[in-house]
Amino acid sequence: MAGLRVCSLLVTGANRGIGLGLVQHFLRLPNPPQWVFAGCRDPKGQRAQELQNLASKHPNLVIIPLEVADPTSIKAAAASIEGRLGGSGLNLLINNAGIAKINLLENETLKDMTEIYTTNTAGPLLMGQAFLPLLKKAAQGSPGSELSCSKAAIVNMSSIGGSIASAFGWDLIQATSYRCSKAALNMLTKCQSLAYKEHGVFCVALHPGWVQTDMGSSGGHTPPVTVDDSVKGMLKVLSSLSEKDTGTFLDWEGNVVPW
């Protein structure tokens, strides 16, 4: 992880699971970021208790009210973070917030599909738009011309469930709406990588593994990967990526995941 050095980052869905694990690991780095912004829907709620405890011990951790399905909430979060940064940019945006419903294909509904797509796909789209000015500022203020995750980057938390070429886990969990939302997120990542390259912003889609979180365990099966191992792996991967990797779909061990 020595190669991943950022002054500021934002993690969405940071009150539990992979999001909370990412916040914890960044705070424990030998040279932690100056600012770690943790976005969650209800910062004062019971489900954010662990995040609140962390913030009381780490003055560089700021909890931001953020609902990624709400453009007004995103705009307010961007303004709040810009104020904290005081003229400097945001190095790393990790779009981690996501939802799933474990439905069989015949039970999928317009309501569920729309809700899941709005959070998992439209959310990262709107986040990228809202935070592009701060990402551009970080890119302009960083040395060198090569794109990297230490300079300015968008990391979209995807899933192998969104791989069209792989039928991974279909016999265990169909979750068609979730799979469709992540396939669309992968295309969004590719589009962002093409559109934002000129601004110096790196973009990548990551599959964190099948992780032992509330979401990962919701189908009644115990996932094989711990949050700690997944996060350690992903940070190691992010530290190793270079400009040639922008717009790719990788897993937590650095392997290319088929589209």
mmCIF file of N, CA, C and O in Angstrom, residues 12 33 50 67-68 88 137 149 158 160 163 171 173 186 192 203 207 209 224:
data_model
loop_
_atom_site.group_PDB
_atom_site.id
_atom_site.type_symbol
_atom_site.label_atom_id
_atom_site.label_comp_id
_atom_site.label_asym_id
_atom_site.label_seq_id
_atom_site.Cartn_x
_atom_site.Cartn_y
_atom_site.Cartn_z
ATOM 1 N N THR A 12 -18.346 6.380 -0.191
ATOM 2 C CA THR A 12 -19.793 6.367 0.017
ATOM 3 C C THR A 12 -20.197 5.038 0.654
ATOM 4 O O THR A 12 -19.502 4.042 0.554
ATOM 5 N N PRO A 33 -4.373 9.894 5.076
ATOM 6 C CA PRO A 33 -4.797 11.102 4.356
ATOM 7 C C PRO A 33 -5.103 12.251 5.320
ATOM 8 O O PRO A 33 -5.494 12.029 6.468
ATOM 9 N N GLU A 50 -20.418 2.861 14.775
ATOM 10 C CA GLU A 50 -18.990 2.541 14.691
ATOM 11 C C GLU A 50 -18.219 3.658 13.988
ATOM 12 O O GLU A 50 -17.097 4.002 14.363
ATOM 13 N N GLU A 67 -26.955 10.691 0.515
ATOM 14 C CA GLU A 67 -27.828 9.710 -0.111
ATOM 15 C C GLU A 67 -27.546 9.774 -1.609
ATOM 16 O O GLU A 67 -27.899 10.753 -2.276
ATOM 17 N N VAL A 68 -26.884 8.745 -2.134
ATOM 18 C CA VAL A 68 -26.402 8.802 -3.523
ATOM 19 C C VAL A 68 -27.534 8.713 -4.545
ATOM 20 O O VAL A 68 -27.309 8.940 -5.730
ATOM 21 N N SER A 88 -7.983 23.009 -2.112
ATOM 22 C CA SER A 88 -7.312 21.851 -2.717
ATOM 23 C C SER A 88 -8.367 20.888 -3.262
ATOM 24 O O SER A 88 -9.564 21.039 -3.002
ATOM 25 N N LYS A 137 -9.189 19.456 -9.867
ATOM 26 C CA LYS A 137 -8.299 20.315 -9.092
ATOM 27 C C LYS A 137 -7.158 19.489 -8.485
ATOM 28 O O LYS A 137 -6.001 19.922 -8.462
ATOM 29 N N CYS A 149 -4.187 6.388 -9.129
ATOM 30 C CA CYS A 149 -5.133 6.490 -8.024
ATOM 31 C C CYS A 149 -4.630 7.420 -6.939
ATOM 32 O O CYS A 149 -5.415 7.871 -6.097
ATOM 33 N N SER A 158 -17.901 -2.536 -8.176
ATOM 34 C CA SER A 158 -18.758 -3.330 -9.035
ATOM 35 C C SER A 158 -18.895 -4.735 -8.448
ATOM 36 O O SER A 158 -18.766 -4.939 -7.242
ATOM 37 N N ILE A 160 -18.598 -9.198 -9.793
ATOM 38 C CA ILE A 160 -18.533 -10.202 -10.867
ATOM 39 C C ILE A 160 -19.946 -10.594 -11.298
ATOM 40 O O ILE A 160 -20.152 -11.090 -12.395
ATOM 41 N N SER A 163 -20.786 -9.240 -14.587
ATOM 42 C CA SER A 163 -20.058 -9.722 -15.765
ATOM 43 C C SER A 163 -20.998 -10.507 -16.676
ATOM 44 O O SER A 163 -21.581 -11.518 -16.256
ATOM 45 N N ASP A 171 -26.574 -20.050 -9.688
ATOM 46 C CA ASP A 171 -27.309 -21.131 -9.032
ATOM 47 C C ASP A 171 -27.606 -20.814 -7.560
ATOM 48 O O ASP A 171 -28.550 -21.353 -6.983
ATOM 49 N N ILE A 173 -27.554 -17.316 -6.201
ATOM 50 C CA ILE A 173 -28.264 -16.035 -6.090
ATOM 51 C C ILE A 173 -28.484 -15.460 -7.488
ATOM 52 O O ILE A 173 -27.530 -15.153 -8.189
ATOM 53 N N ASN A 186 -20.401 -1.002 -14.930
ATOM 54 C CA ASN A 186 -19.157 -1.271 -15.654
ATOM 55 C C ASN A 186 -19.061 -0.411 -16.919
ATOM 56 O O ASN A 186 -17.997 0.134 -17.233
ATOM 57 N N GLN A 192 -16.731 6.954 -18.163
ATOM 58 C CA GLN A 192 -16.033 7.943 -17.341
ATOM 59 C C GLN A 192 -14.549 7.965 -17.671
ATOM 60 O O GLN A 192 -13.934 9.035 -17.739
ATOM 61 N N CYS A 203 -10.067 6.032 -13.804
ATOM 62 C CA CYS A 203 -11.333 5.381 -13.451
ATOM 63 C C CYS A 203 -11.188 3.864 -13.545
ATOM 64 O O CYS A 203 -10.618 3.352 -14.509
ATOM 65 N N HIS A 207 -14.187 -5.493 -8.466
ATOM 66 C CA HIS A 207 -14.972 -6.546 -7.827
ATOM 67 C C HIS A 207 -14.279 -6.887 -6.515
ATOM 68 O O HIS A 207 -13.140 -7.365 -6.525
ATOM 69 N N GLY A 209 -14.678 -9.175 -4.418
ATOM 70 C CA GLY A 209 -14.807 -10.550 -3.962
ATOM 71 C C GLY A 209 -16.193 -10.766 -3.381
ATOM 72 O O GLY A 209 -16.988 -9.827 -3.239
ATOM 73 N N PRO A 224 -16.761 -16.390 1.201
ATOM 74 C CA PRO A 224 -15.422 -16.862 1.568
ATOM 75 C C PRO A 224 -14.424 -15.777 1.942
ATOM 76 O O PRO A 224 -13.386 -16.066 2.525
#
